[in-house]
Coordinates of C-alpha atoms in Angstrom, one line a residue:
Chain A
M20 CA -16.4 -42.5 -0.6
D21 CA -15.3 -39.2 0.8
E22 CA -12.3 -40.7 2.4
S23 CA -11.0 -42.2 -0.8
A24 CA -11.8 -39.1 -2.7
L25 CA -9.8 -37.1 -0.2
E26 CA -7.0 -39.5 -0.4
R27 CA -6.9 -39.4 -4.2
Y28 CA -6.9 -35.7 -4.1
F29 CA -4.1 -35.6 -1.7
D30 CA -2.2 -38.1 -3.7
D31 CA -2.5 -36.0 -6.8
S32 CA -1.2 -32.9 -5.0
I33 CA 1.7 -34.8 -3.5
A34 CA 2.7 -36.3 -6.8
G35 CA 2.8 -32.9 -8.4
D36 CA 4.8 -31.2 -5.7
S37 CA 6.7 -33.3 -3.4
S38 CA 8.0 -31.3 -0.5
F39 CA 8.1 -32.5 3.0
L40 CA 6.0 -29.6 4.2
L41 CA 3.1 -30.8 2.3
G42 CA 2.6 -33.6 4.8
E43 CA 2.2 -31.0 7.6
E44 CA -0.1 -28.8 5.6
L45 CA -2.5 -31.5 4.8
G46 CA -3.7 -31.8 8.3
P47 CA -4.1 -34.6 10.8
E48 CA -6.4 -36.8 8.9
S49 CA -4.1 -37.2 6.0
L50 CA -1.0 -37.7 8.0
D51 CA -0.5 -41.4 7.5
P52 CA -1.6 -41.8 3.9
A53 CA 0.4 -38.7 3.0
H54 CA 3.4 -40.0 4.8
S55 CA 3.4 -43.3 3.0
Q56 CA 2.6 -41.6 -0.3
Q57 CA 5.4 -39.3 0.2
D58 CA 7.8 -42.1 0.8
S59 CA 6.7 -43.8 -2.4
A60 CA 7.0 -40.5 -4.2
L61 CA 10.4 -40.0 -2.8
Q62 CA 11.4 -43.5 -3.9
A63 CA 10.1 -42.8 -7.4
V64 CA 12.0 -39.6 -7.7
K65 CA 15.1 -41.1 -6.2
A66 CA 15.0 -43.8 -8.8
G67 CA 14.3 -41.4 -11.5
S68 CA 17.0 -39.0 -10.7
G69 CA 19.5 -41.6 -10.2
A70 CA 20.8 -40.1 -6.9
E71 CA 21.3 -42.8 -4.4
L72 CA 22.0 -41.8 -1.0
G73 CA 20.5 -44.6 1.0
D74 CA 20.1 -42.2 3.8
E75 CA 16.9 -40.6 4.9
L76 CA 18.7 -37.3 4.2
D77 CA 18.5 -37.7 0.5
L78 CA 16.6 -34.7 -0.6
S79 CA 17.2 -35.3 -4.2
F80 CA 13.6 -34.5 -5.2
L81 CA 14.4 -30.9 -4.5
P82 CA 15.6 -29.5 -7.7
D83 CA 17.7 -26.5 -6.8
D84 CA 21.1 -26.1 -5.2
L85 CA 22.1 -24.5 -2.0
G86 CA 25.5 -24.2 -0.7
P87 CA 27.5 -26.4 1.6
Q88 CA 27.1 -23.7 4.2
E89 CA 23.7 -25.1 4.9
E90 CA 25.0 -28.5 5.5
P91 CA 26.2 -28.0 9.0
D92 CA 22.6 -27.2 9.8
R93 CA 21.6 -30.5 8.5
H94 CA 23.7 -32.3 11.1
D95 CA 22.1 -30.6 14.0
D96 CA 18.7 -31.1 12.6
T97 CA 17.2 -31.9 15.9
A98 CA 18.8 -29.0 17.6
G99 CA 17.9 -26.6 14.8
G100 CA 14.3 -27.3 15.4
P101 CA 11.4 -27.2 13.2
A102 CA 11.4 -23.5 12.9
E103 CA 14.6 -23.7 11.0
A104 CA 13.2 -26.4 8.9
L105 CA 10.3 -24.4 8.0
N106 CA 12.4 -21.5 7.1
V107 CA 15.2 -23.2 5.3
S108 CA 13.0 -25.1 3.1
G109 CA 12.2 -21.8 1.5
D110 CA 15.7 -21.8 0.2
S111 CA 14.8 -24.4 -2.3
G112 CA 13.5 -21.7 -4.5
V113 CA 14.7 -19.9 -7.5
F114 CA 16.8 -17.5 -5.3
T115 CA 20.0 -18.9 -4.2
D116 CA 21.7 -17.9 -1.1
F117 CA 23.7 -14.7 -0.9
I118 CA 26.8 -16.6 0.0
S119 CA 29.1 -16.8 -2.9
Q120 CA 29.7 -20.4 -2.5
D121 CA 26.1 -21.0 -3.0
S122 CA 25.9 -19.1 -6.2
T123 CA 28.6 -21.3 -7.6
A124 CA 26.9 -24.3 -6.4
A125 CA 23.7 -23.1 -7.9
N126 CA 25.3 -22.5 -11.2
S127 CA 26.8 -25.9 -11.6
Q128 CA 23.9 -28.0 -12.4
Q129 CA 23.2 -31.4 -11.0
G130 CA 26.1 -33.2 -12.6
G131 CA 28.7 -30.7 -11.6
A132 CA 27.4 -30.3 -8.1
L133 CA 29.2 -33.4 -7.2
L134 CA 32.4 -31.4 -6.8
T135 CA 31.1 -28.8 -4.4
H136 CA 29.5 -31.3 -2.1
S137 CA 31.9 -34.1 -2.3
T138 CA 33.3 -33.2 1.0
S139 CA 30.1 -33.7 2.8
P140 CA 30.2 -36.6 5.1
F141 CA 26.6 -37.4 4.4
C142 CA 26.6 -37.7 0.7
P143 CA 30.0 -38.6 -0.6
M144 CA 29.0 -39.5 -4.1
T145 CA 25.7 -38.0 -4.7
P146 CA 25.4 -36.8 -8.3
M147 CA 22.7 -34.3 -7.4
T148 CA 23.2 -31.9 -4.6
P149 CA 20.5 -31.8 -2.1
M150 CA 20.5 -28.3 -1.0
T151 CA 17.8 -27.8 1.6
P152 CA 19.8 -29.5 4.3
M153 CA 17.3 -29.2 7.0
T154 CA 15.3 -31.8 8.7
P155 CA 14.5 -34.4 6.1
V156 CA 11.1 -35.7 5.5
M157 CA 11.4 -38.6 7.9
E158 CA 11.7 -36.5 11.0
R159 CA 8.3 -35.3 12.1
S160 CA 8.5 -32.2 14.2
G161 CA 5.1 -33.0 15.4
I162 CA 3.9 -29.6 14.7
I163 CA 0.8 -29.4 12.5
P164 CA -0.6 -26.1 11.6
Q165 CA -4.2 -25.7 12.3
L166 CA -6.3 -24.3 9.5
Q167 CA -8.1 -21.2 10.6
N168 CA -9.7 -19.8 7.5
I169 CA -10.3 -20.9 4.0
V170 CA -11.4 -18.6 1.2
S171 CA -12.9 -20.1 -1.9
T172 CA -14.8 -19.0 -4.9
V173 CA -17.4 -20.6 -7.0
N174 CA -19.3 -19.7 -10.1
L175 CA -23.1 -20.1 -9.9
S176 CA -23.2 -19.1 -13.6
C177 CA -26.5 -17.4 -13.6
P178 CA -27.2 -13.7 -13.1
L179 CA -28.8 -13.0 -9.8
D180 CA -31.2 -10.4 -8.5
L181 CA -29.5 -9.3 -5.3
K182 CA -32.4 -7.3 -4.0
F183 CA -34.7 -10.3 -4.3
I184 CA -32.2 -12.6 -2.6
A185 CA -31.6 -10.1 0.2
L186 CA -35.4 -9.7 0.8
Q187 CA -36.2 -13.4 0.7
A188 CA -33.2 -15.1 2.3
R189 CA -32.6 -15.2 5.9
N190 CA -29.3 -13.9 7.3
A191 CA -28.6 -11.8 4.2
E192 CA -27.5 -8.2 4.2
Y193 CA -27.3 -6.0 1.2
N194 CA -26.2 -2.4 1.1
P195 CA -25.6 -1.5 -2.5
K196 CA -24.2 1.9 -1.5
R197 CA -21.6 0.3 0.6
F198 CA -20.8 -2.8 -1.3
A199 CA -22.2 -4.4 -4.4
A200 CA -22.8 -7.9 -3.1
V201 CA -25.2 -9.7 -0.8
I202 CA -23.5 -10.9 2.4
M203 CA -25.0 -14.1 3.5
R204 CA -24.1 -16.2 6.6
I205 CA -24.9 -19.7 7.6
R206 CA -24.4 -21.4 10.9
E207 CA -23.5 -24.9 10.1
P208 CA -20.1 -24.6 8.8
R209 CA -19.9 -21.1 10.2
T210 CA -19.2 -19.2 7.1
T211 CA -19.9 -16.0 5.3
A212 CA -20.5 -15.7 1.6
L213 CA -20.4 -12.7 -0.7
I214 CA -22.8 -13.2 -3.6
F215 CA -22.4 -11.0 -6.6
S216 CA -24.9 -10.2 -9.2
S217 CA -22.9 -11.9 -11.9
G218 CA -23.4 -15.2 -10.2
K219 CA -19.9 -15.5 -8.7
M220 CA -19.6 -16.1 -5.0
V221 CA -16.8 -15.9 -2.4
C222 CA -17.1 -18.1 0.6
T223 CA -15.0 -17.4 3.7
G224 CA -14.6 -18.6 7.2
A225 CA -14.5 -22.3 6.9
K226 CA -12.0 -24.3 8.8
S227 CA -11.3 -27.0 6.3
E228 CA -11.4 -27.6 2.5
E229 CA -14.3 -29.9 2.8
Q230 CA -16.2 -27.6 5.0
S231 CA -15.7 -24.8 2.6
R232 CA -17.0 -26.9 -0.3
L233 CA -19.9 -28.0 1.8
A234 CA -20.7 -24.4 2.8
A235 CA -20.5 -23.2 -0.8
R236 CA -22.9 -25.9 -1.8
K237 CA -25.3 -24.9 0.9
Y238 CA -25.2 -21.3 -0.3
A239 CA -25.7 -22.5 -3.9
R240 CA -28.7 -24.5 -2.6
V241 CA -30.2 -21.4 -0.9
V242 CA -29.9 -19.5 -4.1
Q243 CA -31.3 -22.3 -6.1
K244 CA -34.3 -22.6 -3.7
L245 CA -35.0 -18.9 -4.3
G246 CA -35.7 -19.8 -7.9
F247 CA -32.4 -19.1 -9.8
P248 CA -30.9 -21.8 -12.0
A249 CA -27.7 -22.1 -10.0
H250 CA -24.9 -24.4 -10.9
F251 CA -21.7 -25.2 -9.0
L252 CA -18.9 -24.5 -11.3
E253 CA -15.2 -24.0 -10.8
F254 CA -15.1 -24.3 -7.1
K255 CA -11.6 -23.2 -6.3
I256 CA -9.9 -22.6 -3.0
Q257 CA -8.2 -19.3 -3.2
N258 CA -6.5 -18.9 0.2
M259 CA -5.9 -21.0 3.2
V260 CA -4.7 -19.5 6.5
A261 CA -3.2 -21.7 9.2
S262 CA -1.5 -21.0 12.5
C263 CA 0.8 -23.0 14.7
D264 CA 2.9 -22.7 17.7
I265 CA 6.5 -23.9 17.6
C266 CA 6.8 -23.6 21.4
F267 CA 10.0 -21.8 21.6
P268 CA 10.9 -18.1 21.3
I269 CA 12.5 -17.0 18.1
R270 CA 15.2 -14.4 17.5
L271 CA 13.8 -12.5 14.6
E272 CA 16.9 -10.4 14.1
G273 CA 19.0 -13.5 13.6
L274 CA 16.5 -14.8 11.1
V275 CA 16.4 -11.7 9.1
L276 CA 20.2 -11.6 9.0
K277 CA 20.4 -15.1 7.6
H278 CA 17.5 -15.0 5.2
Q279 CA 17.6 -11.4 4.1
Q280 CA 16.1 -12.0 0.7
F281 CA 13.0 -13.6 2.0
C282 CA 12.4 -11.8 5.2
S283 CA 10.9 -8.4 5.9
Y284 CA 11.1 -7.4 9.5
E285 CA 10.2 -3.8 10.4
P286 CA 9.4 -3.6 14.1
E287 CA 8.1 -0.1 13.6
L288 CA 5.5 -1.3 11.1
F289 CA 4.6 -4.7 12.4
P290 CA 5.9 -6.7 15.3
G291 CA 6.1 -9.9 13.3
L292 CA 8.6 -11.0 10.7
I293 CA 7.1 -11.6 7.2
Y294 CA 8.8 -14.5 5.5
R295 CA 7.9 -15.0 1.9
M296 CA 8.8 -18.6 1.2
V297 CA 9.5 -19.4 -2.5
K298 CA 9.2 -23.1 -2.9
P299 CA 5.8 -23.6 -1.5
R300 CA 4.7 -20.1 -2.3
I301 CA 3.6 -19.2 1.2
V302 CA 3.8 -16.2 3.4
L303 CA 4.6 -16.8 7.1
L304 CA 4.2 -14.3 9.8
I305 CA 6.6 -15.3 12.5
F306 CA 6.4 -13.8 15.9
V307 CA 8.8 -13.7 18.8
S308 CA 6.7 -15.9 21.0
G309 CA 7.0 -18.8 18.6
K310 CA 3.6 -18.4 17.0
V311 CA 3.5 -18.7 13.2
V312 CA 0.8 -17.8 10.9
L313 CA 0.9 -19.4 7.4
T314 CA -1.1 -17.9 4.6
G315 CA -1.2 -17.5 0.9
N316 CA -1.6 -21.1 0.2
K317 CA -3.6 -21.5 -3.0
L318 CA -3.6 -25.3 -3.3
Chain B
M29 CA 46.5 28.2 -33.5
A30 CA 46.9 24.7 -32.7
S31 CA 47.2 23.8 -29.1
T32 CA 47.2 20.7 -27.1
S33 CA 44.0 20.4 -25.3
R34 CA 42.6 18.6 -22.3
G35 CA 40.2 17.0 -24.6
D36 CA 42.8 14.5 -25.8
V37 CA 42.0 11.9 -23.3
L38 CA 38.4 12.1 -24.3
A39 CA 39.2 12.0 -28.0
L40 CA 41.2 8.8 -27.8
P41 CA 38.5 6.2 -27.5
R42 CA 36.3 7.9 -30.0
V43 CA 38.4 8.9 -33.0
T44 CA 41.9 8.1 -34.2
C45 CA 43.9 8.8 -37.3
R46 CA 43.6 6.1 -39.9
N47 CA 47.2 5.9 -40.5
H48 CA 48.5 6.5 -37.0
P49 CA 46.1 5.0 -34.6
D50 CA 48.4 5.6 -31.7
A51 CA 49.0 9.2 -32.3
I52 CA 47.4 11.5 -29.9
L53 CA 45.2 13.9 -31.8
V54 CA 45.9 17.6 -31.4
E55 CA 42.9 19.8 -31.1
D56 CA 42.8 23.1 -33.0
Y57 CA 40.0 24.9 -31.4
R58 CA 40.3 27.9 -33.5
A59 CA 39.2 26.0 -36.6
G60 CA 37.4 23.3 -34.6
D61 CA 39.5 20.4 -35.9
M62 CA 41.4 17.5 -34.5
I63 CA 44.6 17.0 -36.3
C64 CA 47.0 14.1 -36.3
P65 CA 50.4 15.3 -35.5
E66 CA 52.2 12.7 -37.5
C67 CA 50.7 13.2 -40.9
G68 CA 48.6 16.3 -40.5
L69 CA 45.4 14.6 -41.4
V70 CA 42.3 16.4 -40.1
V71 CA 40.5 13.6 -38.4
G72 CA 37.6 15.2 -36.6
D73 CA 36.0 18.4 -37.5
R74 CA 33.4 20.7 -36.2
V75 CA 34.4 20.1 -32.6
I76 CA 32.2 22.0 -30.2
D77 CA 34.1 24.3 -27.9
V78 CA 32.9 23.9 -24.4
G79 CA 34.9 26.8 -23.1
S80 CA 33.2 29.9 -21.9
E81 CA 31.9 32.4 -24.3
W82 CA 33.7 35.4 -22.9
R83 CA 36.2 36.2 -20.3
T84 CA 35.5 38.2 -17.2
F85 CA 38.1 40.3 -15.6
S86 CA 36.4 41.7 -12.5
N87 CA 37.9 40.4 -9.3
E88 CA 35.0 40.6 -7.0
K89 CA 32.3 38.0 -7.2
A90 CA 29.6 39.7 -9.1
L91 CA 26.1 38.6 -8.4
K92 CA 25.7 37.0 -11.7
D93 CA 28.7 35.2 -13.1
P94 CA 28.5 36.0 -16.8
S95 CA 30.8 33.2 -17.8
R96 CA 28.1 30.7 -16.9
V97 CA 25.5 30.1 -19.5
G98 CA 22.5 28.9 -17.7
D99 CA 21.9 27.1 -14.4
A100 CA 24.3 24.5 -13.0
Q101 CA 23.4 21.4 -14.8
N102 CA 22.0 18.5 -12.9
P103 CA 23.0 15.8 -15.4
L104 CA 22.7 12.8 -13.2
L105 CA 19.2 13.5 -12.3
N106 CA 17.6 15.1 -15.2
G107 CA 18.9 13.4 -18.2
G108 CA 20.5 16.5 -19.6
D109 CA 18.1 19.2 -20.0
L110 CA 19.3 21.2 -23.0
T111 CA 16.1 23.1 -23.5
T112 CA 15.7 26.7 -24.2
M113 CA 13.4 28.8 -22.1
I114 CA 12.3 32.2 -23.0
S115 CA 11.7 34.5 -20.1
K116 CA 9.5 37.5 -19.8
G117 CA 10.9 40.3 -21.8
T118 CA 12.0 43.6 -20.5
G119 CA 11.6 46.8 -22.4
A120 CA 8.8 48.1 -24.6
A121 CA 9.4 45.8 -27.5
S122 CA 8.2 42.8 -25.8
F123 CA 4.6 44.0 -25.4
D124 CA 2.2 44.0 -28.2
E125 CA -0.5 46.6 -28.9
F126 CA -2.9 45.4 -26.2
G127 CA -0.3 45.5 -23.5
N128 CA 0.0 41.8 -23.3
S129 CA 3.5 40.4 -23.4
K130 CA 4.3 39.1 -26.8
Y131 CA 5.8 35.8 -25.7
Q132 CA 3.4 34.5 -23.2
N133 CA 4.7 31.5 -21.5
R134 CA 8.0 29.9 -21.3
R135 CA 7.9 26.7 -23.0
T136 CA 7.3 24.0 -20.5
M137 CA 10.3 21.8 -20.0
S138 CA 9.9 18.1 -20.6
S139 CA 6.9 17.0 -18.7
S140 CA 8.4 13.7 -17.7
D141 CA 11.1 15.6 -15.9
R142 CA 8.7 18.0 -14.3
A143 CA 7.2 15.5 -11.9
M144 CA 10.7 14.4 -11.0
L145 CA 11.8 18.0 -10.4
N146 CA 8.8 18.6 -8.3
A147 CA 9.6 15.6 -6.2
F148 CA 13.2 16.8 -5.8
K149 CA 11.9 20.0 -4.6
E150 CA 9.6 18.2 -2.2
I151 CA 12.5 16.0 -0.9
S152 CA 14.6 19.1 -0.4
T153 CA 11.9 20.8 1.6
M154 CA 11.3 17.7 3.7
A155 CA 15.0 17.2 4.4
D156 CA 15.4 20.8 5.2
R157 CA 12.8 20.6 7.9
I158 CA 14.8 18.0 9.8
N159 CA 18.2 19.4 8.8
L160 CA 19.4 16.5 6.8
P161 CA 22.8 16.8 5.2
R162 CA 23.4 17.0 1.5
N163 CA 24.6 13.4 1.1
I164 CA 21.2 12.0 2.3
I165 CA 19.4 14.4 0.0
D166 CA 21.5 13.3 -2.9
R167 CA 20.9 9.6 -2.1
T168 CA 17.2 10.2 -1.8
N169 CA 17.2 11.9 -5.2
N170 CA 19.0 9.0 -6.7
L171 CA 16.7 6.5 -5.2
F172 CA 13.7 8.5 -6.4
K173 CA 15.1 8.6 -9.9
Q174 CA 15.6 4.9 -9.9
V175 CA 12.1 4.2 -8.7
Y176 CA 10.6 6.7 -11.1
E177 CA 12.3 5.3 -14.1
Q178 CA 11.4 1.8 -13.2
K179 CA 7.7 2.8 -13.2
S180 CA 6.7 -0.1 -11.1
L181 CA 5.3 2.2 -8.5
K182 CA 3.8 4.5 -11.0
G183 CA 0.3 4.7 -9.5
R184 CA 1.5 5.8 -6.1
A185 CA 1.6 9.4 -5.1
N186 CA 5.0 10.9 -5.8
D187 CA 5.1 12.5 -2.4
A188 CA 4.7 9.1 -0.8
I189 CA 7.5 7.6 -2.8
A190 CA 9.6 10.6 -2.0
S191 CA 9.0 10.2 1.7
A192 CA 9.8 6.5 1.5
C193 CA 13.0 7.2 -0.4
L194 CA 14.0 9.7 2.2
Y195 CA 13.4 7.1 4.9
I196 CA 15.4 4.5 3.0
A197 CA 18.3 7.0 2.4
C198 CA 18.5 7.8 6.0
R199 CA 18.7 4.1 6.8
Q200 CA 21.2 3.4 4.2
E201 CA 23.5 6.2 5.4
G202 CA 23.4 4.7 8.9
V203 CA 21.4 7.4 10.5
P204 CA 17.9 6.0 10.5
R205 CA 14.9 8.2 11.2
T206 CA 11.8 6.7 12.6
F207 CA 8.7 6.6 10.4
K208 CA 7.1 9.0 12.7
E209 CA 9.8 11.5 12.2
I210 CA 9.4 11.3 8.4
C211 CA 5.7 11.5 8.9
A212 CA 6.1 14.7 10.8
V213 CA 7.7 16.5 7.8
S214 CA 5.6 14.8 5.1
R215 CA 1.9 15.0 4.3
I216 CA 1.7 11.3 3.8
S217 CA 0.4 8.9 6.5
K218 CA 2.8 6.5 8.2
K219 CA 0.8 3.6 6.7
E220 CA 1.3 4.8 3.2
I221 CA 5.0 5.5 3.7
G222 CA 5.4 2.0 5.1
R223 CA 3.7 0.5 2.1
C224 CA 5.8 2.5 -0.3
F225 CA 8.9 1.6 1.6
K226 CA 8.3 -2.1 1.2
L227 CA 7.4 -1.7 -2.4
I228 CA 10.5 0.3 -3.2
L229 CA 12.7 -2.2 -1.5
K230 CA 11.2 -4.9 -3.6
A231 CA 11.4 -2.9 -6.8
L232 CA 15.0 -1.9 -6.3
E233 CA 15.9 -5.3 -4.9
T234 CA 17.8 -3.9 -2.1
S235 CA 17.5 -4.4 1.6
V236 CA 18.3 -2.3 4.6
D237 CA 19.9 -3.1 7.9
L238 CA 17.8 -3.6 11.0
I239 CA 17.4 -0.6 13.2
T240 CA 19.1 -0.8 16.6
T241 CA 18.6 1.1 19.8
G242 CA 21.8 3.0 19.5
D243 CA 20.9 4.7 16.2
F244 CA 18.5 7.0 17.9
M245 CA 20.2 7.7 21.2
S246 CA 22.2 10.8 20.3
R247 CA 19.3 12.4 18.6
F248 CA 16.7 11.8 21.3
C249 CA 19.1 12.7 24.1
S250 CA 20.1 15.9 22.5
N251 CA 16.6 16.9 21.8
L252 CA 15.8 16.3 25.5
G253 CA 18.9 18.2 26.6
L254 CA 20.4 15.3 28.4
P255 CA 24.2 15.4 29.1
K256 CA 26.6 13.1 27.5
Q257 CA 26.9 10.9 30.5
V258 CA 23.2 10.1 30.5
Q259 CA 23.2 9.5 26.8
M260 CA 26.0 7.0 27.1
A261 CA 24.3 5.3 30.0
A262 CA 21.1 5.1 28.1
T263 CA 22.9 3.6 25.1
F264 CA 24.5 1.0 27.4
I265 CA 21.3 0.2 29.1
A266 CA 19.4 -0.3 25.9
R267 CA 22.1 -2.5 24.4
K268 CA 22.4 -4.6 27.4
A269 CA 18.7 -5.0 27.6
V270 CA 18.5 -6.3 24.1
E271 CA 21.5 -8.6 24.6
L272 CA 19.9 -10.1 27.7
D273 CA 16.7 -10.4 25.7
L274 CA 14.7 -8.7 28.5
V275 CA 12.4 -7.0 25.9
P276 CA 11.6 -9.6 23.3
G277 CA 9.4 -8.3 20.5
R278 CA 9.5 -4.7 21.5
S279 CA 10.3 -2.1 19.0
P280 CA 13.8 -0.7 19.4
I281 CA 12.4 2.8 19.7
S282 CA 10.4 1.8 22.7
V283 CA 13.3 0.1 24.3
A284 CA 15.5 3.2 23.6
A285 CA 12.9 5.4 25.1
A286 CA 12.6 3.2 28.2
A287 CA 16.4 3.2 28.6
I288 CA 16.5 7.0 28.3
Y289 CA 13.9 7.2 31.0
M290 CA 15.8 4.9 33.3
A291 CA 19.0 6.7 32.7
S292 CA 17.6 10.1 33.2
Q293 CA 15.7 9.1 36.3
A294 CA 19.0 7.8 37.8
S295 CA 20.8 11.1 37.0
A296 CA 20.2 14.6 38.0
E297 CA 18.3 15.5 34.8
K298 CA 15.0 13.6 35.3
K299 CA 12.7 13.6 32.4
T300 CA 9.1 12.4 32.5
Q301 CA 7.7 9.7 30.4
K302 CA 5.6 12.1 28.6
E303 CA 8.5 14.3 27.5
I304 CA 10.4 11.3 26.3
G305 CA 7.3 10.0 24.6
D306 CA 6.9 13.3 22.7
I307 CA 10.4 13.3 21.5
A308 CA 10.6 9.7 20.5
G309 CA 7.1 9.4 19.1
V310 CA 6.1 6.6 21.5
A311 CA 3.1 6.6 23.7
D312 CA 4.0 6.9 27.4
V313 CA 2.2 3.6 28.2
T314 CA 4.6 2.0 25.8
I315 CA 7.5 3.4 27.6
R316 CA 5.9 2.2 30.8
Q317 CA 5.6 -1.3 29.5
S318 CA 9.1 -1.5 28.3
Y319 CA 10.4 0.1 31.5
R320 CA 8.6 -2.6 33.5
L321 CA 10.4 -5.2 31.6
I322 CA 13.8 -3.8 32.2
Y323 CA 13.3 -2.5 35.8
P324 CA 13.8 -5.8 37.6
R325 CA 17.4 -6.1 36.3
A326 CA 18.2 -2.4 36.5
A327 CA 21.3 -2.8 38.5
E328 CA 23.1 -4.8 36.0
L329 CA 22.0 -2.7 33.1
F330 CA 23.8 0.4 34.1
P331 CA 27.3 1.0 33.0
P332 CA 29.9 0.3 35.7
D333 CA 31.2 3.8 35.9
F334 CA 27.9 5.6 36.1
K335 CA 27.4 8.2 38.8
F336 CA 24.0 7.7 40.3
D337 CA 22.1 10.7 41.4
T338 CA 19.3 8.5 42.4
P339 CA 20.4 5.0 43.4
V340 CA 19.0 2.0 41.6
D341 CA 16.7 1.0 44.4
K342 CA 15.1 4.4 44.4
L343 CA 14.3 4.4 40.7
P344 CA 10.6 4.9 40.1
Q345 CA 8.7 1.7 39.8
L346 CA 5.6 1.9 37.6

């Protein structure tokens, strides 16, 4: 039951926001179903948009334009590497590139984009311009970010007596002078929860969405056992942090030159580059060693 | 007496004679009119004379220039302050019976501008401490004004925003100062300046160039008293080290400090890591770390025409 529920949940999220990164974010267990789902989503959007490329490089589901300057990158998609893929997909956002060509491309909507990109060898007669040229959905870079932390909130919807909870429950600490919530920890999915007197609760430290939900339920159960009429309303995942290693060193100065609008790299302040991707609204911390931390994913 | 006036060019877009739109209006400042020369129609009247109120004939520069009415206007930055201020009176008449001055306080000038003026003063003080030229101060003032008017950073301390503007201005002018240098002349912490810096870049939608090692060489070397040869060698070393990617992920300041250390140790003017660390604002362990990274390839990092006082193999190895 859980498996199919998971699948349905993933299907819904894919249908809403089809971007190839989604396959990677969903984690290993969903790789295959997500993959096939994404293909069908692609087909659907392809048919809907009327763009027919026939190639795996049709990125017609991505709505915005980027310039032809990106297209050479597309050709060396294997050479470019997944880092570029991760980064360039961010261009599929509201901001167009700073190159003037791109702005003209962006201005001309899908119908007119034909002109600017008619010279591309890959898509001679595509009515809609694919603009994120990078590695298409088909090519799996094989890099899957590992979830490190999930922050979620839930509403227990009953006022709580924090002092009572702190005295009765195990593994609870409450220091009202320092912070106005009970800090409770459980060992099973190793998590920490902040329980406020209004009945709202924040659960942090879980390594997957299901674990976070399970942990939140356990905390709710603890509160319930203490005698409060706790419910489990509006469970929402607020933040997901993942990390991955792309196994090759990165030239951060080059990256900041190319993607100036999205990057913030101040070696004096922080050794990593902060890339704020627009299309999946994610912040990536990119380090010279090739390690990447992805955060800000709200689901 | 009618006379042609320099105000013609200004007059043209604003007002023209009905019958002769092409005619250049003639200004009669005695009557304050603008007259069309073709038909004599008085087009504009009550023109304010912006000339000086009286003429001065003294040759030497008196302390006060009486032809100026008021302080030099700062129109770009203040939004034209045309207020009147009443200063403390002189003479007996300005005191009432109790001995208090009759007109107590000068009317405060527009309070919105007051914060800005304070900030300008603060910016000027900070810049003066590190001897920044006028163009950077002007740029900083302009940045501050833009940020202030935008109000997106309204909650932040004005001093923090001023410091961050100073930092951005130095960067934009091509002579970046390290955060630590700005910290040294400001009361705000480096963290807060860094935060404000990022916020301002976002608010003004600008970006700045990345810092390079060469930006700091001349300043650090002169502060250490190193001769030009050593400075040039250090610049070369640092640039080469970055090109060869010997120091991935290291801050350019640390690389510059290590390069200065290497160059000075190879020359007659040897400086210790501590001295360089003090000037550059880097810890000496940091210099040591970066030095360790560039030491193995020291021979190829030096410029070809460098005169070694201490040969490469005798360079200190830490």
